[in-house]
Amino acid sequence: MTTVLKLGGSVVTDKSTPETVDDDSLDAAVAAVADSDPSRLVIVHGGGSFGHHNAEKHGVSDSQGTHDAEAVFEIHDAMRRLNDAVVTRLQDAGIAALPVHPLSLGARDAEAAFSLPLDSTATMLDEGFVPVLHGDVTAHAASGATVVSGDELVTTLARGLDADRVGLCSTVPGVLDADNEVIPEITAFEDVASVLGGSDATDVTGGMAAKVRALLELGAPAHIFGPDALPRFLAGGDAGTVIRD
Ligand code: IP8
């Protein structure tokens, strides 16, 4: 059973203060992972106040690239420091966590399709480690380097590792309906298109509609939930909104 878990930037950092770890929230997530005694777990974390702050400063996004090596390094270095904090806390809690840095492995082609060789991650899993990846910058053909988000890494990992379960933990409790209630299950995009908006419009903002569409294509159930539901997800239960084809 292989599980891919994303801890959103809002869970691991204090988004209102540049380059600040949210100690209480990260500690709670780490405790939930440690209590679950995981096997074959891959963790991905978002950028929060580390990545986005630095990417904005240099005008770099997932489509807007740069050839300025110092700018690329500054964005990557902020994410690497956040990754160090996450890995260290997991190790302190007894988890065999190891870092995997997408900048050193991945690339986008000229059509912006992202690929990531997974030999190191898969071998770490086979050897009982918990690989911890992070949103990052990645070399991008004809554009220099662009941002790769944690969500993009999650779908790449889930496909490449043939994951059985995917979890996206952020500060929202799930996909919300028009009354702000969590939708327990989504099996077709048309069923939620009206509440998510723009059923046939291209979702340039990368909002919930794009996320749901990408997760419906995964072939593994994906759970979108808030921090309170993390222990339930790690115990194998349904958490928040479950998206399955
Ligand atoms: O928070 C973004 O990752 P995300 C990473 O998962 C950077 O979108 C470098 C901004």
PDB file of N, CA and C in Angstrom, residues 105-183:
ATOM      1  N   LEU A 105      16.218  16.842 -10.016  1.00  0.00           N
ATOM      2  CA  LEU A 105      15.770  15.641 -10.729  1.00  0.00           C
ATOM      3  C   LEU A 105      14.829  15.939 -11.899  1.00  0.00           C
ATOM      4  N   GLY A 106      13.907  16.866 -11.698  1.00  0.00           N
ATOM      5  CA  GLY A 106      12.792  17.029 -12.640  1.00  0.00           C
ATOM      6  C   GLY A 106      13.087  18.008 -13.756  1.00  0.00           C
ATOM      7  N   ALA A 107      12.156  18.115 -14.710  1.00  0.00           N
ATOM      8  CA  ALA A 107      12.256  19.084 -15.806  1.00  0.00           C
ATOM      9  C   ALA A 107      10.889  19.236 -16.461  1.00  0.00           C
ATOM     10  N   ARG A 108      10.691  20.404 -17.062  1.00  0.00           N
ATOM     11  CA  ARG A 108       9.522  20.597 -17.931  1.00  0.00           C
ATOM     12  C   ARG A 108      10.013  20.641 -19.368  1.00  0.00           C
ATOM     13  N   ASP A 109       9.205  20.076 -20.293  1.00  0.00           N
ATOM     14  CA  ASP A 109       9.555  20.197 -21.709  1.00  0.00           C
ATOM     15  C   ASP A 109       8.977  21.509 -22.252  1.00  0.00           C
ATOM     16  N   ALA A 110       9.140  21.760 -23.523  1.00  0.00           N
ATOM     17  CA  ALA A 110       8.709  23.050 -24.101  1.00  0.00           C
ATOM     18  C   ALA A 110       7.192  23.224 -24.031  1.00  0.00           C
ATOM     19  N   GLU A 111       6.447  22.125 -23.859  1.00  0.00           N
ATOM     20  CA  GLU A 111       4.983  22.229 -23.693  1.00  0.00           C
ATOM     21  C   GLU A 111       4.606  22.336 -22.218  1.00  0.00           C
ATOM     22  N   ALA A 112       5.605  22.481 -21.350  1.00  0.00           N
ATOM     23  CA  ALA A 112       5.415  22.645 -19.892  1.00  0.00           C
ATOM     24  C   ALA A 112       5.040  21.348 -19.183  1.00  0.00           C
ATOM     25  N   ALA A 113       5.106  20.201 -19.894  1.00  0.00           N
ATOM     26  CA  ALA A 113       4.820  18.921 -19.225  1.00  0.00           C
ATOM     27  C   ALA A 113       5.979  18.601 -18.276  1.00  0.00           C
ATOM     28  N   PHE A 114       5.642  18.258 -17.041  1.00  0.00           N
ATOM     29  CA  PHE A 114       6.654  18.016 -16.010  1.00  0.00           C
ATOM     30  C   PHE A 114       6.952  16.523 -15.894  1.00  0.00           C
ATOM     31  N   SER A 115       8.233  16.182 -15.803  1.00  0.00           N
ATOM     32  CA  SER A 115       8.578  14.772 -15.561  1.00  0.00           C
ATOM     33  C   SER A 115       9.610  14.702 -14.445  1.00  0.00           C
ATOM     34  N   LEU A 116       9.561  13.606 -13.702  1.00  0.00           N
ATOM     35  CA  LEU A 116      10.419  13.442 -12.522  1.00  0.00           C
ATOM     36  C   LEU A 116      10.858  11.981 -12.434  1.00  0.00           C
ATOM     37  N   PRO A 117      12.140  11.696 -12.677  1.00  0.00           N
ATOM     38  CA  PRO A 117      12.589  10.312 -12.511  1.00  0.00           C
ATOM     39  C   PRO A 117      12.390   9.883 -11.053  1.00  0.00           C
ATOM     40  N   LEU A 118      11.809   8.706 -10.857  1.00  0.00           N
ATOM     41  CA  LEU A 118      11.412   8.323  -9.499  1.00  0.00           C
ATOM     42  C   LEU A 118      12.248   7.193  -8.904  1.00  0.00           C
ATOM     43  N   ASP A 119      13.382   6.881  -9.533  1.00  0.00           N
ATOM     44  CA  ASP A 119      14.206   5.777  -9.011  1.00  0.00           C
ATOM     45  C   ASP A 119      14.600   6.009  -7.555  1.00  0.00           C
ATOM     46  N   SER A 120      15.042   7.233  -7.237  1.00  0.00           N
ATOM     47  CA  SER A 120      15.499   7.465  -5.860  1.00  0.00           C
ATOM     48  C   SER A 120      14.338   7.353  -4.882  1.00  0.00           C
ATOM     49  N   THR A 121      13.195   7.944  -5.221  1.00  0.00           N
ATOM     50  CA  THR A 121      12.032   7.895  -4.320  1.00  0.00           C
ATOM     51  C   THR A 121      11.556   6.448  -4.134  1.00  0.00           C
ATOM     52  N   ALA A 122      11.463   5.703  -5.242  1.00  0.00           N
ATOM     53  CA  ALA A 122      10.972   4.316  -5.154  1.00  0.00           C
ATOM     54  C   ALA A 122      11.924   3.449  -4.341  1.00  0.00           C
ATOM     55  N   THR A 123      13.228   3.661  -4.528  1.00  0.00           N
ATOM     56  CA  THR A 123      14.191   2.848  -3.775  1.00  0.00           C
ATOM     57  C   THR A 123      14.166   3.213  -2.293  1.00  0.00           C
ATOM     58  N   MET A 124      14.014   4.495  -2.005  1.00  0.00           N
ATOM     59  CA  MET A 124      13.868   4.896  -0.593  1.00  0.00           C
ATOM     60  C   MET A 124      12.674   4.172   0.042  1.00  0.00           C
ATOM     61  N   LEU A 125      11.547   4.149  -0.677  1.00  0.00           N
ATOM     62  CA  LEU A 125      10.358   3.465  -0.145  1.00  0.00           C
ATOM     63  C   LEU A 125      10.641   1.986   0.095  1.00  0.00           C
ATOM     64  N   ASP A 126      11.283   1.350  -0.883  1.00  0.00           N
ATOM     65  CA  ASP A 126      11.601  -0.084  -0.746  1.00  0.00           C
ATOM     66  C   ASP A 126      12.481  -0.336   0.473  1.00  0.00           C
ATOM     67  N   GLU A 127      13.323   0.655   0.804  1.00  0.00           N
ATOM     68  CA  GLU A 127      14.261   0.499   1.920  1.00  0.00           C
ATOM     69  C   GLU A 127      13.703   1.012   3.243  1.00  0.00           C
ATOM     70  N   GLY A 128      12.426   1.349   3.271  1.00  0.00           N
ATOM     71  CA  GLY A 128      11.789   1.731   4.534  1.00  0.00           C
ATOM     72  C   GLY A 128      11.916   3.200   4.905  1.00  0.00           C
ATOM     73  N   PHE A 129      12.423   4.039   3.965  1.00  0.00           N
ATOM     74  CA  PHE A 129      12.508   5.470   4.252  1.00  0.00           C
ATOM     75  C   PHE A 129      11.191   6.165   3.866  1.00  0.00           C
ATOM     76  N   VAL A 130      11.016   7.371   4.383  1.00  0.00           N
ATOM     77  CA  VAL A 130       9.880   8.218   4.004  1.00  0.00           C
ATOM     78  C   VAL A 130      10.427   9.410   3.208  1.00  0.00           C
ATOM     79  N   PRO A 131      10.356   9.354   1.864  1.00  0.00           N
ATOM     80  CA  PRO A 131      10.852  10.476   1.056  1.00  0.00           C
ATOM     81  C   PRO A 131       9.989  11.717   1.279  1.00  0.00           C
ATOM     82  N   VAL A 132      10.642  12.862   1.402  1.00  0.00           N
ATOM     83  CA  VAL A 132       9.905  14.120   1.621  1.00  0.00           C
ATOM     84  C   VAL A 132      10.282  15.102   0.510  1.00  0.00           C
ATOM     85  N   LEU A 133       9.350  15.320  -0.433  1.00  0.00           N
ATOM     86  CA  LEU A 133       9.573  16.242  -1.546  1.00  0.00           C
ATOM     87  C   LEU A 133       8.890  17.571  -1.251  1.00  0.00           C
ATOM     88  N   HIS A 134       9.162  18.571  -2.086  1.00  0.00           N
ATOM     89  CA  HIS A 134       8.589  19.896  -1.835  1.00  0.00           C
ATOM     90  C   HIS A 134       8.367  20.633  -3.145  1.00  0.00           C
ATOM     91  N   GLY A 135       7.353  21.537  -3.146  1.00  0.00           N
ATOM     92  CA  GLY A 135       7.228  22.449  -4.273  1.00  0.00           C
ATOM     93  C   GLY A 135       8.576  23.117  -4.484  1.00  0.00           C
ATOM     94  N   ASP A 136       8.926  23.398  -5.750  1.00  0.00           N
ATOM     95  CA  ASP A 136      10.312  23.807  -6.021  1.00  0.00           C
ATOM     96  C   ASP A 136      10.348  24.612  -7.332  1.00  0.00           C
ATOM     97  N   VAL A 137      11.540  24.901  -7.805  1.00  0.00           N
ATOM     98  CA  VAL A 137      11.741  25.400  -9.154  1.00  0.00           C
ATOM     99  C   VAL A 137      12.307  24.235  -9.964  1.00  0.00           C
ATOM    100  N   THR A 138      12.015  24.266 -11.267  1.00  0.00           N
ATOM    101  CA  THR A 138      12.471  23.164 -12.107  1.00  0.00           C
ATOM    102  C   THR A 138      12.926  23.714 -13.458  1.00  0.00           C
ATOM    103  N   ALA A 139      13.939  23.108 -14.041  1.00  0.00           N
ATOM    104  CA  ALA A 139      14.407  23.527 -15.367  1.00  0.00           C
ATOM    105  C   ALA A 139      13.265  23.362 -16.367  1.00  0.00           C
ATOM    106  N   HIS A 140      13.111  24.344 -17.259  1.00  0.00           N
ATOM    107  CA  HIS A 140      11.954  24.376 -18.158  1.00  0.00           C
ATOM    108  C   HIS A 140      12.456  24.728 -19.559  1.00  0.00           C
ATOM    109  N   ALA A 141      12.305  23.792 -20.489  1.00  0.00           N
ATOM    110  CA  ALA A 141      12.832  24.000 -21.847  1.00  0.00           C
ATOM    111  C   ALA A 141      12.320  25.307 -22.436  1.00  0.00           C
ATOM    112  N   ALA A 142      13.216  26.133 -22.912  1.00  0.00           N
ATOM    113  CA  ALA A 142      12.954  27.427 -23.560  1.00  0.00           C
ATOM    114  C   ALA A 142      12.453  28.515 -22.608  1.00  0.00           C
ATOM    115  N   SER A 143      12.338  28.206 -21.304  1.00  0.00           N
ATOM    116  CA  SER A 143      11.866  29.225 -20.342  1.00  0.00           C
ATOM    117  C   SER A 143      12.819  29.404 -19.165  1.00  0.00           C
ATOM    118  N   GLY A 144      13.917  28.697 -19.120  1.00  0.00           N
ATOM    119  CA  GLY A 144      14.831  28.798 -17.982  1.00  0.00           C
ATOM    120  C   GLY A 144      14.394  27.860 -16.869  1.00  0.00           C
ATOM    121  N   ALA A 145      13.780  28.438 -15.836  1.00  0.00           N
ATOM    122  CA  ALA A 145      13.262  27.623 -14.729  1.00  0.00           C
ATOM    123  C   ALA A 145      11.939  28.211 -14.280  1.00  0.00           C
ATOM    124  N   THR A 146      10.992  27.345 -13.943  1.00  0.00           N
ATOM    125  CA  THR A 146       9.665  27.774 -13.470  1.00  0.00           C
ATOM    126  C   THR A 146       9.350  27.030 -12.174  1.00  0.00           C
ATOM    127  N   VAL A 147       8.243  27.426 -11.541  1.00  0.00           N
ATOM    128  CA  VAL A 147       7.812  26.773 -10.299  1.00  0.00           C
ATOM    129  C   VAL A 147       7.116  25.457 -10.622  1.00  0.00           C
ATOM    130  N   VAL A 148       7.378  24.440  -9.816  1.00  0.00           N
ATOM    131  CA  VAL A 148       6.555  23.227  -9.847  1.00  0.00           C
ATOM    132  C   VAL A 148       5.883  23.135  -8.478  1.00  0.00           C
ATOM    133  N   SER A 149       4.547  23.048  -8.492  1.00  0.00           N
ATOM    134  CA  SER A 149       3.808  23.081  -7.228  1.00  0.00           C
ATOM    135  C   SER A 149       3.783  21.692  -6.578  1.00  0.00           C
ATOM    136  N   GLY A 150       3.491  21.709  -5.293  1.00  0.00           N
ATOM    137  CA  GLY A 150       3.334  20.439  -4.573  1.00  0.00           C
ATOM    138  C   GLY A 150       2.224  19.591  -5.175  1.00  0.00           C
ATOM    139  N   ASP A 151       1.137  20.232  -5.627  1.00  0.00           N
ATOM    140  CA  ASP A 151       0.027  19.467  -6.221  1.00  0.00           C
ATOM    141  C   ASP A 151       0.483  18.728  -7.476  1.00  0.00           C
ATOM    142  N   GLU A 152       1.318  19.402  -8.285  1.00  0.00           N
ATOM    143  CA  GLU A 152       1.815  18.764  -9.514  1.00  0.00           C
ATOM    144  C   GLU A 152       2.718  17.581  -9.153  1.00  0.00           C
ATOM    145  N   LEU A 153       3.495  17.752  -8.099  1.00  0.00           N
ATOM    146  CA  LEU A 153       4.347  16.637  -7.647  1.00  0.00           C
ATOM    147  C   LEU A 153       3.492  15.466  -7.168  1.00  0.00           C
ATOM    148  N   VAL A 154       2.391  15.782  -6.483  1.00  0.00           N
ATOM    149  CA  VAL A 154       1.521  14.715  -5.957  1.00  0.00           C
ATOM    150  C   VAL A 154       0.980  13.854  -7.094  1.00  0.00           C
ATOM    151  N   THR A 155       0.462  14.496  -8.156  1.00  0.00           N
ATOM    152  CA  THR A 155      -0.096  13.685  -9.248  1.00  0.00           C
ATOM    153  C   THR A 155       1.021  12.931  -9.986  1.00  0.00           C
ATOM    154  N   THR A 156       2.188  13.565 -10.134  1.00  0.00           N
ATOM    155  CA  THR A 156       3.313  12.887 -10.792  1.00  0.00           C
ATOM    156  C   THR A 156       3.747  11.658  -9.977  1.00  0.00           C
ATOM    157  N   LEU A 157       3.839  11.825  -8.665  1.00  0.00           N
ATOM    158  CA  LEU A 157       4.254  10.716  -7.796  1.00  0.00           C
ATOM    159  C   LEU A 157       3.191   9.622  -7.767  1.00  0.00           C
ATOM    160  N   ALA A 158       1.920  10.032  -7.649  1.00  0.00           N
ATOM    161  CA  ALA A 158       0.849   9.027  -7.540  1.00  0.00           C
ATOM    162  C   ALA A 158       0.832   8.144  -8.781  1.00  0.00           C
ATOM    163  N   ARG A 159       0.988   8.764  -9.964  1.00  0.00           N
ATOM    164  CA  ARG A 159       1.013   7.981 -11.208  1.00  0.00           C
ATOM    165  C   ARG A 159       2.263   7.125 -11.289  1.00  0.00           C
ATOM    166  N   GLY A 160       3.408   7.762 -11.060  1.00  0.00           N
ATOM    167  CA  GLY A 160       4.684   7.069 -11.268  1.00  0.00           C
ATOM    168  C   GLY A 160       4.930   5.947 -10.275  1.00  0.00           C
ATOM    169  N   LEU A 161       4.370   6.082  -9.072  1.00  0.00           N
ATOM    170  CA  LEU A 161       4.590   5.046  -8.039  1.00  0.00           C
ATOM    171  C   LEU A 161       3.392   4.110  -7.935  1.00  0.00           C
ATOM    172  N   ASP A 162       2.370   4.350  -8.792  1.00  0.00           N
ATOM    173  CA  ASP A 162       1.153   3.554  -8.761  1.00  0.00           C
ATOM    174  C   ASP A 162       0.561   3.550  -7.336  1.00  0.00           C
ATOM    175  N   ALA A 163       0.392   4.751  -6.791  1.00  0.00           N
ATOM    176  CA  ALA A 163      -0.063   4.885  -5.397  1.00  0.00           C
ATOM    177  C   ALA A 163      -1.477   4.340  -5.221  1.00  0.00           C
ATOM    178  N   ASP A 164      -1.751   3.858  -4.023  1.00  0.00           N
ATOM    179  CA  ASP A 164      -3.084   3.346  -3.692  1.00  0.00           C
ATOM    180  C   ASP A 164      -3.986   4.435  -3.122  1.00  0.00           C
ATOM    181  N   ARG A 165      -3.369   5.399  -2.423  1.00  0.00           N
ATOM    182  CA  ARG A 165      -4.152   6.468  -1.791  1.00  0.00           C
ATOM    183  C   ARG A 165      -3.382   7.779  -1.883  1.00  0.00           C
ATOM    184  N   VAL A 166      -4.151   8.857  -2.013  1.00  0.00           N
ATOM    185  CA  VAL A 166      -3.560  10.194  -2.074  1.00  0.00           C
ATOM    186  C   VAL A 166      -4.291  11.076  -1.058  1.00  0.00           C
ATOM    187  N   GLY A 167      -3.550  11.866  -0.309  1.00  0.00           N
ATOM    188  CA  GLY A 167      -4.177  12.776   0.647  1.00  0.00           C
ATOM    189  C   GLY A 167      -3.649  14.185   0.460  1.00  0.00           C
ATOM    190  N   LEU A 168      -4.555  15.161   0.446  1.00  0.00           N
ATOM    191  CA  LEU A 168      -4.157  16.565   0.344  1.00  0.00           C
ATOM    192  C   LEU A 168      -4.669  17.275   1.595  1.00  0.00           C
ATOM    193  N   CYS A 169      -3.748  17.557   2.506  1.00  0.00           N
ATOM    194  CA  CYS A 169      -4.111  18.170   3.778  1.00  0.00           C
ATOM    195  C   CYS A 169      -3.788  19.660   3.735  1.00  0.00           C
ATOM    196  N   SER A 170      -4.839  20.486   3.839  1.00  0.00           N
ATOM    197  CA  SER A 170      -4.602  21.941   3.886  1.00  0.00           C
ATOM    198  C   SER A 170      -5.515  22.499   4.968  1.00  0.00           C
ATOM    199  N   THR A 171      -5.676  23.816   4.998  1.00  0.00           N
ATOM    200  CA  THR A 171      -6.527  24.349   6.066  1.00  0.00           C
ATOM    201  C   THR A 171      -8.009  24.345   5.699  1.00  0.00           C
ATOM    202  N   VAL A 172      -8.356  23.903   4.469  1.00  0.00           N
ATOM    203  CA  VAL A 172      -9.785  23.736   4.160  1.00  0.00           C
ATOM    204  C   VAL A 172     -10.193  22.291   4.446  1.00  0.00           C
ATOM    205  N   PRO A 173     -11.411  22.091   4.997  1.00  0.00           N
ATOM    206  CA  PRO A 173     -11.806  20.740   5.425  1.00  0.00           C
ATOM    207  C   PRO A 173     -12.213  19.813   4.284  1.00  0.00           C
ATOM    208  N   GLY A 174     -12.271  20.322   3.043  1.00  0.00           N
ATOM    209  CA  GLY A 174     -12.668  19.498   1.904  1.00  0.00           C
ATOM    210  C   GLY A 174     -13.161  20.400   0.795  1.00  0.00           C
ATOM    211  N   VAL A 175     -13.772  19.789  -0.229  1.00  0.00           N
ATOM    212  CA  VAL A 175     -14.405  20.587  -1.289  1.00  0.00           C
ATOM    213  C   VAL A 175     -15.774  20.999  -0.763  1.00  0.00           C
ATOM    214  N   LEU A 176     -16.060  22.292  -0.797  1.00  0.00           N
ATOM    215  CA  LEU A 176     -17.282  22.807  -0.177  1.00  0.00           C
ATOM    216  C   LEU A 176     -18.387  23.012  -1.205  1.00  0.00           C
ATOM    217  N   ASP A 177     -19.655  22.738  -0.786  1.00  0.00           N
ATOM    218  CA  ASP A 177     -20.792  22.994  -1.671  1.00  0.00           C
ATOM    219  C   ASP A 177     -21.260  24.451  -1.485  1.00  0.00           C
ATOM    220  N   ALA A 178     -22.374  24.787  -2.114  1.00  0.00           N
ATOM    221  CA  ALA A 178     -22.853  26.185  -2.092  1.00  0.00           C
ATOM    222  C   ALA A 178     -23.195  26.640  -0.671  1.00  0.00           C
ATOM    223  N   ASP A 179     -23.487  25.692   0.238  1.00  0.00           N
ATOM    224  CA  ASP A 179     -23.796  26.056   1.635  1.00  0.00           C
ATOM    225  C   ASP A 179     -22.568  25.948   2.539  1.00  0.00           C
ATOM    226  N   ASN A 180     -21.398  25.830   1.918  1.00  0.00           N
ATOM    227  CA  ASN A 180     -20.139  25.690   2.671  1.00  0.00           C
ATOM    228  C   ASN A 180     -20.037  24.404   3.474  1.00  0.00           C
ATOM    229  N   GLU A 181     -20.783  23.388   3.039  1.00  0.00           N
ATOM    230  CA  GLU A 181     -20.677  22.058   3.663  1.00  0.00           C
ATOM    231  C   GLU A 181     -19.694  21.231   2.839  1.00  0.00           C
ATOM    232  N   VAL A 182     -18.969  20.335   3.520  1.00  0.00           N
ATOM    233  CA  VAL A 182     -18.018  19.472   2.813  1.00  0.00           C
ATOM    234  C   VAL A 182     -18.780  18.449   1.970  1.00  0.00           C
ATOM    235  N   ILE A 183     -18.437  18.346   0.694  1.00  0.00           N
ATOM    236  CA  ILE A 183     -19.022  17.328  -0.192  1.00  0.00           C
ATOM    237  C   ILE A 183     -18.294  16.009   0.114  1.00  0.00           C
TER     238      ILE A 183
END
